[in-house]
Amino acid sequence: MGEDFAKELASEMYFKFEYTLDGDQITLKDTENEDESNDFEVSKEDDNIIFTPADDSDEDSETIILQSRKDEED
């Protein structure tokens, strides 16, 4: 039940960022709050893209994993 709820909640979440990419570093800027931005080191593992916080001192930043979307039939 918890997993279904989390999937439903995540499917209704919407984020919009502007980004700049410089080599293997990406900066994500929140379009709703221009003062909010985070820098990440970008890497690839299998089919996944990994964003690792560039600054360990930022407690609010977490590693982000973009998983390859797989076609699922209902």
Short mmCIF file of N, CA and C in Angstrom, two decimals:
data_model
loop_
_atom_site.label_atom_id
_atom_site.label_comp_id
_atom_site.label_asym_id
_atom_site.label_seq_id
_atom_site.Cartn_x
_atom_site.Cartn_y
_atom_site.Cartn_z
N MET A 1 0.82 -1.19 0.00
CA MET A 1 0.00 0.00 0.00
C MET A 1 0.87 1.26 0.00
N GLY A 2 1.92 1.29 0.78
CA GLY A 2 2.78 2.46 0.86
C GLY A 2 3.47 2.77 -0.46
N GLU A 3 3.89 1.73 -1.18
CA GLU A 3 4.56 1.94 -2.45
C GLU A 3 3.60 2.53 -3.48
N ASP A 4 2.36 2.03 -3.52
CA ASP A 4 1.36 2.56 -4.45
C ASP A 4 1.06 4.02 -4.15
N PHE A 5 0.95 4.35 -2.86
CA PHE A 5 0.70 5.74 -2.47
C PHE A 5 1.86 6.63 -2.90
N ALA A 6 3.09 6.18 -2.70
CA ALA A 6 4.27 6.96 -3.08
C ALA A 6 4.32 7.18 -4.58
N LYS A 7 4.00 6.15 -5.36
CA LYS A 7 3.99 6.28 -6.82
C LYS A 7 2.93 7.28 -7.26
N GLU A 8 1.75 7.22 -6.65
CA GLU A 8 0.67 8.14 -7.01
C GLU A 8 1.06 9.57 -6.65
N LEU A 9 1.62 9.76 -5.48
CA LEU A 9 2.05 11.08 -5.04
C LEU A 9 3.14 11.63 -5.96
N ALA A 10 4.12 10.81 -6.29
CA ALA A 10 5.21 11.24 -7.17
C ALA A 10 4.70 11.59 -8.56
N SER A 11 3.70 10.87 -9.05
CA SER A 11 3.18 11.15 -10.39
C SER A 11 2.47 12.49 -10.46
N GLU A 12 2.05 13.02 -9.31
CA GLU A 12 1.36 14.30 -9.29
C GLU A 12 2.28 15.47 -8.94
N MET A 13 3.55 15.18 -8.67
CA MET A 13 4.50 16.22 -8.35
C MET A 13 5.04 16.82 -9.64
N TYR A 14 5.26 18.12 -9.63
CA TYR A 14 5.73 18.81 -10.81
C TYR A 14 6.86 19.76 -10.40
N PHE A 15 8.00 19.62 -11.05
CA PHE A 15 9.14 20.48 -10.78
C PHE A 15 9.57 21.12 -12.08
N LYS A 16 9.95 22.38 -12.02
CA LYS A 16 10.46 23.05 -13.21
C LYS A 16 11.75 23.77 -12.82
N PHE A 17 12.83 23.41 -13.52
CA PHE A 17 14.13 23.99 -13.26
C PHE A 17 14.73 24.53 -14.54
N GLU A 18 15.53 25.56 -14.40
CA GLU A 18 16.41 25.98 -15.47
C GLU A 18 17.76 25.38 -15.12
N TYR A 19 18.56 25.07 -16.12
CA TYR A 19 19.85 24.47 -15.81
C TYR A 19 20.93 25.01 -16.72
N THR A 20 22.17 24.94 -16.22
CA THR A 20 23.34 25.21 -17.04
C THR A 20 24.26 24.01 -16.84
N LEU A 21 24.89 23.58 -17.92
CA LEU A 21 25.78 22.44 -17.89
C LEU A 21 27.15 22.89 -18.33
N ASP A 22 28.15 22.65 -17.49
CA ASP A 22 29.53 23.02 -17.79
C ASP A 22 30.41 21.81 -17.52
N GLY A 23 30.78 21.09 -18.58
CA GLY A 23 31.54 19.85 -18.41
C GLY A 23 30.70 18.83 -17.70
N ASP A 24 31.19 18.36 -16.54
CA ASP A 24 30.43 17.36 -15.78
C ASP A 24 29.74 17.98 -14.57
N GLN A 25 29.54 19.31 -14.59
CA GLN A 25 28.83 19.99 -13.50
C GLN A 25 27.57 20.64 -14.04
N ILE A 26 26.46 20.40 -13.34
CA ILE A 26 25.18 20.98 -13.72
C ILE A 26 24.68 21.84 -12.56
N THR A 27 24.12 23.00 -12.89
CA THR A 27 23.50 23.86 -11.90
C THR A 27 22.01 23.90 -12.19
N LEU A 28 21.22 23.51 -11.19
CA LEU A 28 19.76 23.53 -11.31
C LEU A 28 19.24 24.74 -10.55
N LYS A 29 18.44 25.57 -11.23
CA LYS A 29 17.85 26.75 -10.60
C LYS A 29 16.34 26.61 -10.63
N ASP A 30 15.72 26.73 -9.47
CA ASP A 30 14.27 26.63 -9.33
C ASP A 30 13.63 27.84 -10.00
N THR A 31 12.71 27.61 -10.94
CA THR A 31 12.07 28.72 -11.64
C THR A 31 11.06 29.45 -10.76
N GLU A 32 10.58 28.79 -9.70
CA GLU A 32 9.65 29.42 -8.77
C GLU A 32 10.37 30.30 -7.76
N ASN A 33 11.61 29.96 -7.43
CA ASN A 33 12.39 30.68 -6.43
C ASN A 33 13.79 30.91 -7.00
N GLU A 34 14.00 32.05 -7.63
CA GLU A 34 15.25 32.36 -8.33
C GLU A 34 16.47 32.28 -7.42
N ASP A 35 16.29 32.44 -6.10
CA ASP A 35 17.42 32.40 -5.17
C ASP A 35 17.85 30.97 -4.86
N GLU A 36 17.07 30.00 -5.25
CA GLU A 36 17.32 28.60 -4.93
C GLU A 36 18.01 27.91 -6.11
N SER A 37 19.27 27.50 -5.91
CA SER A 37 19.97 26.75 -6.95
C SER A 37 20.92 25.76 -6.28
N ASN A 38 21.24 24.69 -7.00
CA ASN A 38 22.13 23.66 -6.50
C ASN A 38 23.06 23.20 -7.61
N ASP A 39 24.32 22.92 -7.24
CA ASP A 39 25.32 22.41 -8.17
C ASP A 39 25.53 20.92 -7.93
N PHE A 40 25.63 20.17 -9.03
CA PHE A 40 25.82 18.73 -8.96
C PHE A 40 26.91 18.29 -9.93
N GLU A 41 27.63 17.24 -9.56
CA GLU A 41 28.53 16.54 -10.47
C GLU A 41 27.69 15.49 -11.19
N VAL A 42 27.82 15.40 -12.50
CA VAL A 42 27.01 14.48 -13.30
C VAL A 42 27.85 13.27 -13.70
N SER A 43 27.28 12.08 -13.52
CA SER A 43 27.95 10.85 -13.96
C SER A 43 26.89 9.88 -14.47
N LYS A 44 27.35 8.82 -15.10
CA LYS A 44 26.43 7.83 -15.64
C LYS A 44 26.80 6.46 -15.08
N GLU A 45 25.78 5.70 -14.68
CA GLU A 45 25.97 4.34 -14.20
C GLU A 45 24.92 3.47 -14.88
N ASP A 46 25.36 2.56 -15.70
CA ASP A 46 24.46 1.76 -16.54
C ASP A 46 23.61 2.71 -17.37
N ASP A 47 22.29 2.61 -17.29
CA ASP A 47 21.40 3.51 -18.04
C ASP A 47 20.93 4.69 -17.19
N ASN A 48 21.46 4.83 -15.98
CA ASN A 48 21.03 5.88 -15.06
C ASN A 48 21.99 7.07 -15.08
N ILE A 49 21.45 8.26 -14.88
CA ILE A 49 22.24 9.47 -14.75
C ILE A 49 22.23 9.86 -13.27
N ILE A 50 23.41 10.09 -12.70
CA ILE A 50 23.55 10.38 -11.28
C ILE A 50 23.98 11.84 -11.10
N PHE A 51 23.23 12.59 -10.28
CA PHE A 51 23.60 13.96 -9.90
C PHE A 51 24.05 13.89 -8.44
N THR A 52 25.33 14.11 -8.19
CA THR A 52 25.89 14.09 -6.84
C THR A 52 26.16 15.53 -6.41
N PRO A 53 25.67 15.94 -5.24
CA PRO A 53 25.89 17.33 -4.80
C PRO A 53 27.37 17.69 -4.88
N ALA A 54 27.67 18.85 -5.50
CA ALA A 54 29.04 19.30 -5.64
C ALA A 54 29.58 19.86 -4.34
N ASP A 55 28.69 20.34 -3.48
CA ASP A 55 29.11 20.95 -2.22
C ASP A 55 28.54 20.15 -1.06
N ASP A 56 29.41 19.44 -0.35
CA ASP A 56 28.96 18.60 0.77
C ASP A 56 28.40 19.40 1.93
N SER A 57 28.68 20.71 1.98
CA SER A 57 28.21 21.52 3.10
C SER A 57 26.74 21.89 2.98
N ASP A 58 26.13 21.71 1.80
CA ASP A 58 24.72 22.02 1.61
C ASP A 58 23.89 20.84 2.09
N GLU A 59 23.31 20.97 3.27
CA GLU A 59 22.56 19.87 3.89
C GLU A 59 21.27 19.53 3.14
N ASP A 60 20.73 20.50 2.37
CA ASP A 60 19.46 20.28 1.68
C ASP A 60 19.62 19.50 0.37
N SER A 61 20.84 19.39 -0.14
CA SER A 61 21.06 18.70 -1.41
C SER A 61 21.24 17.20 -1.17
N GLU A 62 20.60 16.42 -2.01
CA GLU A 62 20.72 14.97 -1.96
C GLU A 62 21.10 14.47 -3.34
N THR A 63 21.66 13.29 -3.39
CA THR A 63 21.97 12.67 -4.67
C THR A 63 20.67 12.39 -5.41
N ILE A 64 20.64 12.71 -6.70
CA ILE A 64 19.47 12.48 -7.54
C ILE A 64 19.84 11.43 -8.58
N ILE A 65 19.00 10.43 -8.74
CA ILE A 65 19.22 9.39 -9.73
C ILE A 65 18.09 9.44 -10.75
N LEU A 66 18.44 9.70 -11.99
CA LEU A 66 17.46 9.68 -13.08
C LEU A 66 17.53 8.31 -13.71
N GLN A 67 16.47 7.54 -13.53
CA GLN A 67 16.44 6.18 -14.06
C GLN A 67 15.87 6.17 -15.46
N SER A 68 16.43 5.33 -16.29
CA SER A 68 15.95 5.16 -17.64
C SER A 68 14.49 4.69 -17.60
N ARG A 69 13.66 5.33 -18.36
CA ARG A 69 12.25 4.95 -18.37
C ARG A 69 12.06 3.69 -19.19
N LYS A 70 11.37 2.76 -18.61
CA LYS A 70 11.10 1.49 -19.30
C LYS A 70 9.63 1.48 -19.68
N ASP A 71 9.35 1.04 -20.90
CA ASP A 71 7.96 0.94 -21.33
C ASP A 71 7.27 -0.14 -20.53
N GLU A 72 6.16 0.26 -19.89
CA GLU A 72 5.39 -0.70 -19.10
C GLU A 72 3.98 -0.78 -19.67
N GLU A 73 3.51 -1.99 -19.82
CA GLU A 73 2.15 -2.18 -20.30
C GLU A 73 1.25 -2.43 -19.10
N ASP A 74 0.10 -1.78 -19.07
CA ASP A 74 -0.85 -1.96 -17.95
C ASP A 74 -1.67 -3.19 -18.13
#
